[in-house]
PDB file of C-alpha atoms and ligand atoms in Angstrom:
ATOM      1  CA  UNK H 244      16.890  14.376   0.950  1.00 96.00           C
ATOM      2  CA  UNK H 245      13.312  13.425   0.481  1.00 98.00           C
ATOM      3  CA  UNK H 246      11.628  10.500   2.590  1.00 98.00           C
ATOM      4  CA  UNK H 247       8.532   9.153   1.263  1.00 98.00           C
ATOM      5  CA  UNK H 248       6.643   7.295   3.722  1.00 98.00           C
ATOM      6  CA  UNK H 249       3.606   5.901   1.542  1.00 98.00           C
ATOM      7  CA  UNK H 250       1.682   3.384  -0.082  1.00 98.00           C
ATOM      8  CA  UNK H 251       2.670   0.666  -2.546  1.00 98.00           C
ATOM      9  CA  UNK H 252       0.189  -1.168  -4.741  1.00 98.00           C
ATOM     10  CA  UNK H 253      -0.293  -3.734  -7.312  1.00 98.00           C
ATOM     11  CA  UNK H 254      -2.880  -2.234  -9.682  1.00 96.00           C
ATOM     12  CA  UNK H 255      -5.094  -4.413 -11.678  1.00 96.00           C
ATOM     13  CA  UNK H 256      -6.318  -2.311 -14.661  1.00 95.00           C
ATOM     14  CA  UNK H 257      -9.588  -3.397 -16.442  1.00 97.00           C
ATOM     15  CA  UNK H 258     -10.408  -1.401 -19.504  1.00 96.00           C
ATOM     16  CA  UNK H 259     -14.071  -1.015 -19.841  1.00 97.00           C
ATOM     17  CA  UNK H 260     -16.486   1.118 -21.862  1.00 96.00           C
ATOM     18  CA  UNK H 261     -17.811   2.800 -18.668  1.00 96.00           C
ATOM     19  CA  UNK H 262     -17.262   2.343 -15.050  1.00 95.00           C
ATOM     20  CA  UNK H 263     -19.631  -0.235 -13.947  1.00 95.00           C
ATOM     21  CA  UNK H 264     -22.718   1.178 -12.194  1.00 95.00           C
ATOM     22  CA  UNK H 265     -24.574  -0.224  -9.006  1.00 95.00           C
ATOM     23  CA  UNK H 266     -26.143  -3.376  -9.749  1.00 96.00           C
ATOM     24  CA  UNK H 267     -24.458  -3.548 -13.437  1.00 96.00           C
ATOM     25  CA  UNK H 268     -22.422  -6.540 -14.361  1.00 96.00           C
ATOM     26  CA  UNK H 269     -20.009  -5.342 -17.084  1.00 96.00           C
ATOM     27  CA  UNK H 270     -17.555  -7.255 -19.128  1.00 96.00           C
ATOM     28  CA  UNK H 271     -13.924  -5.880 -19.557  1.00 96.00           C
ATOM     29  CA  UNK H 272     -12.020  -5.691 -22.669  1.00 96.00           C
ATOM     30  CA  UNK H 273      -8.513  -6.044 -21.286  1.00 95.00           C
ATOM     31  CA  UNK H 274      -6.610  -6.535 -17.774  1.00 96.00           C
ATOM     32  CA  UNK H 275      -3.124  -5.505 -16.971  1.00 94.00           C
ATOM     33  CA  UNK H 276      -1.211  -5.422 -13.872  1.00 95.00           C
ATOM     34  CA  UNK H 277       1.066  -2.474 -13.087  1.00 93.00           C
ATOM     35  CA  UNK H 278       3.114  -1.233 -10.264  1.00 96.00           C
ATOM     36  CA  UNK H 279       1.392   1.593  -8.164  1.00 96.00           C
ATOM     37  CA  UNK H 280       0.281   3.234  -5.219  1.00 98.00           C
ATOM     38  CA  UNK H 281       0.445   6.898  -4.741  1.00 98.00           C
ATOM     39  CA  UNK H 282       3.355   6.563  -2.541  1.00 98.00           C
ATOM     40  CA  UNK H 283       5.449   4.418  -5.047  1.00 98.00           C
ATOM     41  CA  UNK H 284       4.293   6.427  -7.859  1.00 98.00           C
ATOM     42  CA  UNK H 285       5.682   9.491  -6.228  1.00 98.00           C
ATOM     43  CA  UNK H 286       8.967   8.172  -5.149  1.00 98.00           C
ATOM     44  CA  UNK H 287       9.579   7.135  -8.780  1.00 98.00           C
ATOM     45  CA  UNK H 288       8.621  10.307 -10.101  1.00 98.00           C
ATOM     46  CA  UNK H 289      10.876  12.232  -7.555  1.00 98.00           C
ATOM     47  CA  UNK H 290      13.867   9.879  -8.625  1.00 98.00           C
ATOM     48  CA  UNK H 291      13.167  10.027 -12.269  1.00 98.00           C
ATOM     49  CA  UNK H 292      13.093  13.939 -11.819  1.00 98.00           C
ATOM     50  CA  UNK H 293      16.534  13.721 -10.269  1.00 97.00           C
ATOM     51  CA  UNK H 294      15.738  14.096  -6.635  1.00 97.00           C
ATOM     52  CA  UNK H 295      17.284  11.861  -3.867  1.00 98.00           C
ATOM     53  CA  UNK H 296      14.768   9.790  -2.382  1.00 98.00           C
ATOM     54  CA  UNK H 297      14.105   7.029   0.102  1.00 98.00           C
ATOM     55  CA  UNK H 298      11.122   5.219   0.245  1.00 98.00           C
ATOM     56  CA  UNK H 299       9.451   3.978   3.663  1.00 98.00           C
ATOM     57  CA  UNK H 300       6.326   1.601   3.903  1.00 98.00           C
ATOM     58  CA  UNK H 301       5.287  -1.959   4.039  1.00 98.00           C
ATOM     59  CA  UNK H 302       4.958  -4.581   1.417  1.00 98.00           C
ATOM     60  CA  UNK H 303       3.858  -8.314   1.455  1.00 98.00           C
ATOM     61  CA  UNK H 304       5.912 -11.339   0.335  1.00 96.00           C
ATOM     62  CA  UNK H 305       4.101 -10.790  -2.898  1.00 97.00           C
ATOM     63  CA  UNK H 306       5.242  -7.242  -3.539  1.00 97.00           C
ATOM     64  CA  UNK H 307       8.990  -7.960  -4.531  1.00 97.00           C
ATOM     65  CA  UNK H 308       8.586  -6.580  -7.696  1.00 97.00           C
ATOM     66  CA  UNK H 309       7.647  -3.133  -6.360  1.00 98.00           C
ATOM     67  CA  UNK H 310      10.592  -2.985  -4.241  1.00 98.00           C
ATOM     68  CA  UNK H 311      12.769  -4.002  -7.308  1.00 98.00           C
ATOM     69  CA  UNK H 312      11.366  -1.245  -9.233  1.00 98.00           C
ATOM     70  CA  UNK H 313      12.023   1.509  -6.983  1.00 98.00           C
ATOM     71  CA  UNK H 314      15.683  -0.015  -6.536  1.00 98.00           C
ATOM     72  CA  UNK H 315      16.015   0.115 -10.492  1.00 97.00           C
ATOM     73  CA  UNK H 316      14.746   3.758 -10.435  1.00 96.00           C
ATOM     74  CA  UNK H 317      17.205   4.538  -7.910  1.00 97.00           C
ATOM     75  CA  UNK H 318      15.143   4.795  -4.704  1.00 98.00           C
ATOM     76  CA  UNK H 319      16.565   3.649  -1.559  1.00 98.00           C
ATOM     77  CA  UNK H 320      14.600   1.107  -0.037  1.00 98.00           C
ATOM     78  CA  UNK H 321      16.314   0.323   3.203  1.00 98.00           C
ATOM     79  CA  UNK H 322      13.181   1.463   5.376  1.00 97.00           C
ATOM     80  CA  UNK H 323      10.606  -0.547   3.207  1.00 98.00           C
ATOM     81  CA  UNK H 324       9.630  -3.530   5.359  1.00 98.00           C
ATOM     82  CA  UNK H 325       8.383  -6.943   4.155  1.00 98.00           C
ATOM     83  CA  UNK H 326       5.521  -7.819   6.522  1.00 98.00           C
ATOM     84  CA  UNK H 327       3.096 -10.998   6.903  1.00 96.00           C
ATOM     85  CA  UNK H 328      -0.034 -10.554   4.585  1.00 96.00           C
ATOM     86  CA  UNK H 329      -0.859  -9.228   1.094  1.00 98.00           C
ATOM     87  CA  UNK H 330       0.496  -6.192  -0.597  1.00 98.00           C
ATOM     88  CA  UNK H 331      -1.976  -3.273  -0.866  1.00 98.00           C
ATOM     89  CA  UNK H 332      -3.630  -3.454  -4.377  1.00 98.00           C
ATOM     90  CA  UNK H 333      -6.033  -1.403  -6.377  1.00 97.00           C
ATOM     91  CA  UNK H 334      -8.673  -2.662  -8.805  1.00 97.00           C
ATOM     92  CA  UNK H 335      -9.060   0.155 -11.542  1.00 96.00           C
ATOM     93  CA  UNK H 336     -11.533   0.514 -13.962  1.00 97.00           C
ATOM     94  CA  UNK H 337     -10.220   2.349 -17.125  1.00 94.00           C
ATOM     95  CA  UNK H 338     -12.801   3.824 -19.305  1.00 94.00           C
ATOM     96  CA  UNK H 339     -12.696   4.795 -23.132  1.00 92.00           C
ATOM     97  CA  UNK H 340     -11.853   8.537 -22.366  1.00 90.00           C
ATOM     98  CA  UNK H 341      -9.035   7.539 -20.113  1.00 88.00           C
ATOM     99  CA  UNK H 342     -10.845   8.300 -16.849  1.00 89.00           C
ATOM    100  CA  UNK H 343     -10.473   5.878 -13.959  1.00 91.00           C
ATOM    101  CA  UNK H 344     -12.466   4.610 -11.062  1.00 95.00           C
ATOM    102  CA  UNK H 345     -10.274   2.999  -8.158  1.00 95.00           C
ATOM    103  CA  UNK H 346     -10.951   0.712  -5.547  1.00 96.00           C
ATOM    104  CA  UNK H 347      -8.446   0.168  -2.914  1.00 97.00           C
ATOM    105  CA  UNK H 348      -7.286  -2.728  -0.622  1.00 98.00           C
ATOM    106  CA  UNK H 349      -4.944  -1.285   1.878  1.00 98.00           C
ATOM    107  CA  UNK H 350      -3.238  -4.707   2.799  1.00 98.00           C
ATOM    108  CA  UNK H 351       0.511  -4.074   4.000  1.00 98.00           C
ATOM    109  CA  UNK H 352      -0.110  -0.659   3.365  1.00 98.00           C
ATOM    110  CA  UNK H 353      -2.100  -0.608   6.866  1.00 98.00           C
ATOM    111  CA  UNK H 354       0.547  -2.454   8.807  1.00 98.00           C
ATOM    112  CA  UNK H 355       2.943   0.687   9.090  1.00 98.00           C
ATOM    113  CA  UNK H 356       3.395   1.207  13.143  1.00 98.00           C
ATOM    114  CA  UNK H 357       4.549   3.923  15.368  1.00 98.00           C
ATOM    115  CA  UNK H 358       7.490   1.952  15.981  1.00 98.00           C
ATOM    116  CA  UNK H 359       8.550   1.626  12.510  1.00 98.00           C
ATOM    117  CA  UNK H 360       7.744   5.473  11.999  1.00 98.00           C
ATOM    118  CA  UNK H 361       9.935   6.284  14.968  1.00 98.00           C
ATOM    119  CA  UNK H 362      12.949   4.056  13.848  1.00 98.00           C
ATOM    120  CA  UNK H 363      12.714   5.450  10.329  1.00 98.00           C
ATOM    121  CA  UNK H 364      12.560   9.222  11.043  1.00 98.00           C
ATOM    122  CA  UNK H 365      15.654   8.811  13.284  1.00 98.00           C
ATOM    123  CA  UNK H 366      17.793   9.182  10.557  1.00 97.00           C
ATOM    124  CA  UNK H 367      16.027  12.550   9.301  1.00 98.00           C
ATOM    125  CA  UNK H 368      15.864  15.965  10.602  1.00 98.00           C
ATOM    126  CA  UNK H 369      16.093  19.630   9.480  1.00 98.00           C
ATOM    127  CA  UNK H 370      16.768  19.966   5.889  1.00 97.00           C
ATOM    128  CA  UNK H 371      15.021  16.724   4.828  1.00 98.00           C
ATOM    129  CA  UNK H 372      11.426  16.578   3.528  1.00 98.00           C
ATOM    130  CA  UNK H 373       8.775  13.976   4.412  1.00 98.00           C
ATOM    131  CA  UNK H 374       6.022  13.391   1.622  1.00 98.00           C
ATOM    132  CA  UNK H 375       2.990  11.524   2.730  1.00 98.00           C
ATOM    133  CA  UNK H 376      -0.447  10.806   1.279  1.00 98.00           C
ATOM    134  CA  UNK H 377      -3.376   9.082   2.598  1.00 98.00           C
ATOM    135  CA  UNK H 378      -3.017   5.269   1.983  1.00 98.00           C
ATOM    136  CA  UNK H 379      -0.952   4.000   5.160  1.00 98.00           C
ATOM    137  CA  UNK H 380      -1.782   3.570   8.711  1.00 98.00           C
ATOM    138  CA  UNK H 381      -0.748   5.992  11.499  1.00 98.00           C
ATOM    139  CA  UNK H 382      -0.237   9.324   9.475  1.00 98.00           C
ATOM    140  CA  UNK H 383      -1.233  11.887  12.116  1.00 98.00           C
ATOM    141  CA  UNK H 384       1.528  10.381  14.378  1.00 98.00           C
ATOM    142  CA  UNK H 385       3.912  10.586  11.407  1.00 98.00           C
ATOM    143  CA  UNK H 386       3.207  13.927  10.675  1.00 98.00           C
ATOM    144  CA  UNK H 387       3.664  15.454  14.139  1.00 98.00           C
ATOM    145  CA  UNK H 388       6.748  13.240  14.692  1.00 98.00           C
ATOM    146  CA  UNK H 389       8.196  14.312  11.432  1.00 98.00           C
ATOM    147  CA  UNK H 390       7.615  18.145  12.286  1.00 98.00           C
ATOM    148  CA  UNK H 391       9.030  17.725  15.852  1.00 98.00           C
ATOM    149  CA  UNK H 392      12.287  16.788  14.188  1.00 98.00           C
ATOM    150  CA  UNK H 393      12.274  19.871  12.113  1.00 98.00           C
ATOM    151  CA  UNK H 394      11.509  18.081   8.508  1.00 98.00           C
ATOM    152  CA  UNK H 395       9.355  19.829   5.910  1.00 98.00           C
ATOM    153  CA  UNK H 396       6.023  17.670   5.841  1.00 98.00           C
ATOM    154  CA  UNK H 397       4.433  17.754   2.258  1.00 98.00           C
ATOM    155  CA  UNK H 398       1.035  16.281   2.522  1.00 98.00           C
ATOM    156  CA  UNK H 399      -1.126  14.969  -0.202  1.00 98.00           C
ATOM    157  CA  UNK H 400      -4.728  14.394   1.335  1.00 98.00           C
ATOM    158  CA  UNK H 401      -5.604  11.663  -1.172  1.00 96.00           C
ATOM    159  CA  UNK H 402      -7.762   9.812  -0.794  1.00 96.00           C
ATOM    160  CA  UNK H 403      -9.818  12.299   0.980  1.00 96.00           C
ATOM    161  CA  UNK H 404     -11.989  11.488   4.093  1.00 95.00           C
ATOM    162  CA  UNK H 405     -13.503  13.756   6.447  1.00 95.00           C
ATOM    163  CA  UNK H 406     -11.764  12.453   9.603  1.00 96.00           C
ATOM    164  CA  UNK H 407      -8.574  14.129   8.017  1.00 96.00           C
ATOM    165  CA  UNK H 408      -9.689  17.387   8.910  1.00 96.00           C
ATOM    166  CA  UNK H 409      -9.288  16.626  12.589  1.00 96.00           C
ATOM    167  CA  UNK H 410      -5.588  15.637  12.023  1.00 97.00           C
ATOM    168  CA  UNK H 411      -2.648  17.745  13.357  1.00 97.00           C
ATOM    169  CA  UNK H 412      -2.560  19.893  10.186  1.00 97.00           C
ATOM    170  CA  UNK H 413      -0.454  22.774  11.598  1.00 97.00           C
ATOM    171  CA  UNK H 414       2.551  19.975  11.236  1.00 98.00           C
ATOM    172  CA  UNK H 415       2.196  20.465   7.382  1.00 98.00           C
ATOM    173  CA  UNK H 416       4.547  22.495   5.603  1.00 98.00           C
ATOM    174  CA  UNK H 417       3.059  22.201   2.134  1.00 98.00           C
ATOM    175  CA  UNK H 418      -0.506  20.952   1.079  1.00 98.00           C
ATOM    176  CA  UNK H 419      -0.667  19.218  -2.382  1.00 98.00           C
ATOM    177  CA  UNK H 420      -4.463  19.078  -3.349  1.00 98.00           C
ATOM    178  CA  UNK H 421      -6.730  18.945  -6.310  1.00 97.00           C
ATOM    179  CA  UNK H 422      -9.874  21.203  -6.332  1.00 96.00           C
ATOM    180  CA  UNK H 423     -11.956  18.626  -4.578  1.00 96.00           C
ATOM    181  CA  UNK H 424      -9.618  18.064  -1.948  1.00 97.00           C
ATOM    182  CA  UNK H 425      -9.042  21.926  -1.686  1.00 98.00           C
ATOM    183  CA  UNK H 426     -12.774  22.393  -1.512  1.00 97.00           C
ATOM    184  CA  UNK H 427     -13.294  19.695   1.112  1.00 97.00           C
ATOM    185  CA  UNK H 428     -10.618  21.191   3.357  1.00 97.00           C
ATOM    186  CA  UNK H 429     -11.711  24.861   2.975  1.00 97.00           C
ATOM    187  CA  UNK H 430     -15.288  24.847   2.136  1.00 97.00           C
ATOM    188  CA  UNK H 431     -14.491  26.944  -0.897  1.00 97.00           C
ATOM    189  CA  UNK H 432     -14.717  26.029  -4.574  1.00 96.00           C
ATOM    190  CA  UNK H 433     -13.173  28.810  -6.396  1.00 96.00           C
ATOM    191  CA  UNK H 434      -9.400  28.128  -6.884  1.00 97.00           C
ATOM    192  CA  UNK H 435      -8.292  31.438  -5.752  1.00 97.00           C
ATOM    193  CA  UNK H 436     -10.595  31.327  -2.851  1.00 98.00           C
ATOM    194  CA  UNK H 437      -9.244  27.794  -1.934  1.00 98.00           C
ATOM    195  CA  UNK H 438      -5.584  29.281  -1.759  1.00 98.00           C
ATOM    196  CA  UNK H 439      -6.899  32.374   0.286  1.00 98.00           C
ATOM    197  CA  UNK H 440      -8.610  30.135   2.842  1.00 98.00           C
ATOM    198  CA  UNK H 441      -5.537  27.668   3.011  1.00 98.00           C
ATOM    199  CA  UNK H 442      -3.417  30.802   3.780  1.00 97.00           C
ATOM    200  CA  UNK H 443      -5.726  31.938   6.201  1.00 97.00           C
ATOM    201  CA  UNK H 444      -5.822  28.747   8.198  1.00 97.00           C
ATOM    202  CA  UNK H 445      -2.557  27.562   7.750  1.00 97.00           C
ATOM    203  CA  UNK H 446      -0.407  30.622   7.567  1.00 96.00           C
ATOM    204  CA  UNK H 447       3.163  28.894   7.618  1.00 96.00           C
ATOM    205  CA  UNK H 448       2.148  26.416   5.026  1.00 98.00           C
ATOM    206  CA  UNK H 449       2.514  26.644   1.229  1.00 98.00           C
ATOM    207  CA  UNK H 450      -0.441  25.033  -1.039  1.00 98.00           C
ATOM    208  CA  UNK H 451       0.364  23.370  -4.366  1.00 98.00           C
ATOM    209  CA  UNK H 452      -3.298  23.074  -6.220  1.00 98.00           C
ATOM    210  CA  UNK H 453      -3.774  21.337  -9.265  1.00 97.00           C
ATOM    211  CA  UNK H 454      -6.704  22.065 -11.516  1.00 96.00           C
ATOM    212  CA  UNK H 455      -6.864  19.177 -14.210  1.00 91.00           C
ATOM    213  CA  UNK H 456      -7.266  20.501 -17.737  1.00 89.00           C
ATOM    214  CA  UNK H 457      -7.032  24.228 -16.165  1.00 93.00           C
ATOM    215  CA  UNK H 458      -3.658  23.910 -14.904  1.00 96.00           C
ATOM    216  CA  UNK H 459      -2.045  24.281 -11.507  1.00 97.00           C
ATOM    217  CA  UNK H 460      -1.019  26.741  -9.085  1.00 98.00           C
ATOM    218  CA  UNK H 461       1.300  27.290  -5.943  1.00 98.00           C
ATOM    219  CA  UNK H 462       0.975  29.761  -3.194  1.00 98.00           C
ATOM    220  CA  UNK H 463       3.731  30.025  -0.385  1.00 97.00           C
ATOM    221  CA  UNK H 464       2.814  33.439   1.233  1.00 95.00           C
ATOM    222  CA  UNK H 465       5.239  35.422  -0.795  1.00 97.00           C
ATOM    223  CA  UNK H 466       4.222  34.412  -4.202  1.00 97.00           C
ATOM    224  CA  UNK H 467       1.382  32.964  -6.163  1.00 97.00           C
ATOM    225  CA  UNK H 468       2.277  31.544  -9.402  1.00 98.00           C
ATOM    226  CA  UNK H 469       0.232  29.554 -11.923  1.00 97.00           C
ATOM    227  CA  UNK H 470       1.193  27.264 -15.065  1.00 97.00           C
ATOM    228  CA  UNK H 471      -1.092  25.859 -17.800  1.00 95.00           C
ATOM    229  CA  UNK H 472      -1.502  22.197 -18.355  1.00 92.00           C
ATOM    230  CA  UNK H 473       0.040  20.595 -21.332  1.00 93.00           C
ATOM    231  CA  UNK H 474      -2.510  19.375 -24.125  1.00 89.00           C
ATOM    232  CA  UNK H 475      -2.099  15.638 -24.890  1.00 89.00           C
ATOM    233  CA  UNK H 476      -4.394  12.783 -25.906  1.00 91.00           C
ATOM    234  CA  UNK H 477      -5.785  11.386 -22.837  1.00 91.00           C
ATOM    235  CA  UNK H 478      -5.115   7.335 -22.284  1.00 93.00           C
ATOM    236  CA  UNK H 479      -5.051   7.141 -18.807  1.00 92.00           C
ATOM    237  CA  UNK H 480      -4.916   9.742 -16.076  1.00 92.00           C
ATOM    238  CA  UNK H 481      -3.809   7.144 -13.447  1.00 92.00           C
ATOM    239  CA  UNK H 482      -0.872   8.487 -11.532  1.00 95.00           C
ATOM    240  CA  UNK H 483      -0.624  11.939 -13.245  1.00 95.00           C
ATOM    241  CA  UNK H 484      -1.083  13.787  -9.872  1.00 96.00           C
ATOM    242  CA  UNK H 485       1.715  11.668  -8.472  1.00 98.00           C
ATOM    243  CA  UNK H 486       3.889  12.336 -11.662  1.00 98.00           C
ATOM    244  CA  UNK H 487       3.332  16.294 -10.903  1.00 98.00           C
ATOM    245  CA  UNK H 488       3.870  16.046  -7.436  1.00 98.00           C
ATOM    246  CA  UNK H 489       7.199  14.220  -7.655  1.00 98.00           C
ATOM    247  CA  UNK H 490       8.273  16.714 -10.635  1.00 98.00           C
ATOM    248  CA  UNK H 491       7.589  19.688  -8.727  1.00 98.00           C
ATOM    249  CA  UNK H 492       9.319  19.125  -5.549  1.00 98.00           C
ATOM    250  CA  UNK H 493      12.347  17.544  -7.132  1.00 98.00           C
ATOM    251  CA  UNK H 494      12.635  21.135  -9.146  1.00 98.00           C
ATOM    252  CA  UNK H 495      11.065  23.475  -6.445  1.00 98.00           C
ATOM    253  CA  UNK H 496      14.265  24.233  -4.632  1.00 96.00           C
ATOM    254  CA  UNK H 497      16.793  24.610  -7.634  1.00 97.00           C
ATOM    255  CA  UNK H 498      14.626  26.010 -10.183  1.00 97.00           C
ATOM    256  CA  UNK H 499      11.798  27.981  -8.394  1.00 98.00           C
ATOM    257  CA  UNK H 500       8.327  27.564  -8.233  1.00 98.00           C
ATOM    258  CA  UNK H 501       7.223  29.067 -11.643  1.00 97.00           C
ATOM    259  CA  UNK H 502       9.484  26.701 -13.626  1.00 98.00           C
ATOM    260  CA  UNK H 503       9.020  23.768 -11.153  1.00 98.00           C
ATOM    261  CA  UNK H 504       5.056  23.990 -12.228  1.00 98.00           C
ATOM    262  CA  UNK H 505       5.904  24.188 -15.842  1.00 97.00           C
ATOM    263  CA  UNK H 506       8.072  21.246 -15.686  1.00 98.00           C
ATOM    264  CA  UNK H 507       5.684  19.040 -13.363  1.00 98.00           C
ATOM    265  CA  UNK H 508       2.830  20.059 -15.832  1.00 97.00           C
ATOM    266  CA  UNK H 509       4.750  18.615 -18.850  1.00 97.00           C
ATOM    267  CA  UNK H 510       5.555  15.486 -17.096  1.00 97.00           C
ATOM    268  CA  UNK H 511       1.829  14.929 -15.803  1.00 97.00           C
ATOM    269  CA  UNK H 512       0.780  15.541 -19.251  1.00 96.00           C
ATOM    270  CA  UNK H 513       3.303  12.954 -20.676  1.00 96.00           C
ATOM    271  CA  UNK H 514       2.102  10.541 -17.795  1.00 96.00           C
ATOM    272  CA  UNK H 515      -1.575  10.660 -19.075  1.00 94.00           C
ATOM    273  CA  UNK H 516      -0.634   9.613 -22.763  1.00 93.00           C
ATOM    274  CA  UNK H 517       0.574   6.260 -21.375  1.00 93.00           C
ATOM    275  CA  UNK H 518      -1.407   3.389 -19.867  1.00 91.00           C
ATOM    276  CA  UNK H 519      -0.720   2.236 -16.370  1.00 91.00           C
ATOM    277  CA  UNK H 520       0.400   4.128 -13.143  1.00 91.00           C
ATOM    278  CA  UNK H 521       4.354   3.732 -12.376  1.00 93.00           C
ATOM    279  CA  UNK H 522       5.325   2.801 -16.009  1.00 92.00           C
ATOM    280  CA  UNK H 523       3.852   5.834 -17.212  1.00 95.00           C
ATOM    281  CA  UNK H 524       6.168   8.322 -15.270  1.00 97.00           C
ATOM    282  CA  UNK H 525       8.388   9.598 -17.726  1.00 97.00           C
ATOM    283  CA  UNK H 526      12.270  10.488 -17.403  1.00 97.00           C
ATOM    284  CA  UNK H 527      13.580  13.849 -16.943  1.00 97.00           C
ATOM    285  CA  UNK H 528      15.545  13.727 -20.004  1.00 97.00           C
ATOM    286  CA  UNK H 529      12.517  12.990 -22.069  1.00 97.00           C
ATOM    287  CA  UNK H 530      10.491  15.779 -20.035  1.00 97.00           C
ATOM    288  CA  UNK H 531      12.996  18.302 -20.805  1.00 97.00           C
ATOM    289  CA  UNK H 532      13.322  17.327 -24.568  1.00 97.00           C
ATOM    290  CA  UNK H 533       9.470  17.704 -24.678  1.00 95.00           C
ATOM    291  CA  UNK H 534       9.752  21.089 -23.424  1.00 95.00           C
ATOM    292  CA  UNK H 535      12.255  22.122 -25.990  1.00 92.00           C
ATOM    293  CA  UNK H 536       9.780  21.218 -28.912  1.00 83.00           C
TER     294      UNK H 536
HETATM  295  O1  RIB N 725      -2.627   7.848  -7.852  1.00 68.92           O
HETATM  296  C1  RIB N 725      -2.752   6.567  -8.607  1.00 68.92           C
HETATM  297  C2  RIB N 725      -2.796   5.513  -7.559  1.00 68.92           C
HETATM  298  O2  RIB N 725      -3.932   5.663  -6.646  1.00 68.92           O
HETATM  299  C3  RIB N 725      -2.676   4.176  -8.080  1.00 68.92           C
HETATM  300  O3  RIB N 725      -1.518   3.628  -8.502  1.00 68.92           O
HETATM  301  C4  RIB N 725      -3.328   3.141  -7.128  1.00 68.92           C
HETATM  302  O4  RIB N 725      -2.740   2.283  -6.700  1.00 68.92           O
HETATM  303  C5  RIB N 725      -3.898   4.310  -6.001  1.00 68.92           C
HETATM  304  O5  RIB N 725      -2.886   4.263  -5.048  1.00 68.92           O
END
């Protein structure tokens, strides 16, 4: 079973010609509000890919639609708390090329406490997987407590910050990084060198490395496998990485790493061709149909 202890955001997406520069005032051409947050997106991707997933975290009173969306998608929300104060949100500038700039407000995501973590993890142990990102409070405590219970800890260090390097990373079973995060963790920039360095530093952990238009790779110490990305028109890259992560882990144990990479690449490609975060995450039946074409 997957437990995703992660963020939930309201994403306010502004369409712009280019991301606003320092000192510039820029008129947007459109505004929309979507469900988002790396945690929520990844839980939805796991569930839409067929995984059994529970989501833990915090929303404010204004986050009802995020809870509802998770439940409608089959995600268990019994460990999602409603707390005082506003739900987390993101202000996203979406440019003409489908690229984004994201400003985060943590809100309720920063109200996660060690007590909530202890209470939630009590129901999990060996055979269960914990998925975490970097948008909630007390992550070092969370990763240590989950590893102590024998859980597989899957960590996506996004958004990256220098302080992460001093966290108890030996608790992590699988790192999910893009090239920038991989370089920040290892000091290496070449993808093969990143994977080699991760293996040297964390010999018991696997690494899933995404390379944007150059595809993705996975190294678990016994195999290093690669997949190309799927060529699609880019509308909005938001949540593509989250979709990739959810689809990969939903298929890893049942289909093996190579096939899981291919399925995840297809799902992520489909996500970038739709505007928005959570709503761009495809259903498994549509991903499989796309792959058949
Ligand atoms: O990964 C995309 C997500 O990052 C957005 O949905 C936004 O909320 C931020 O958390």
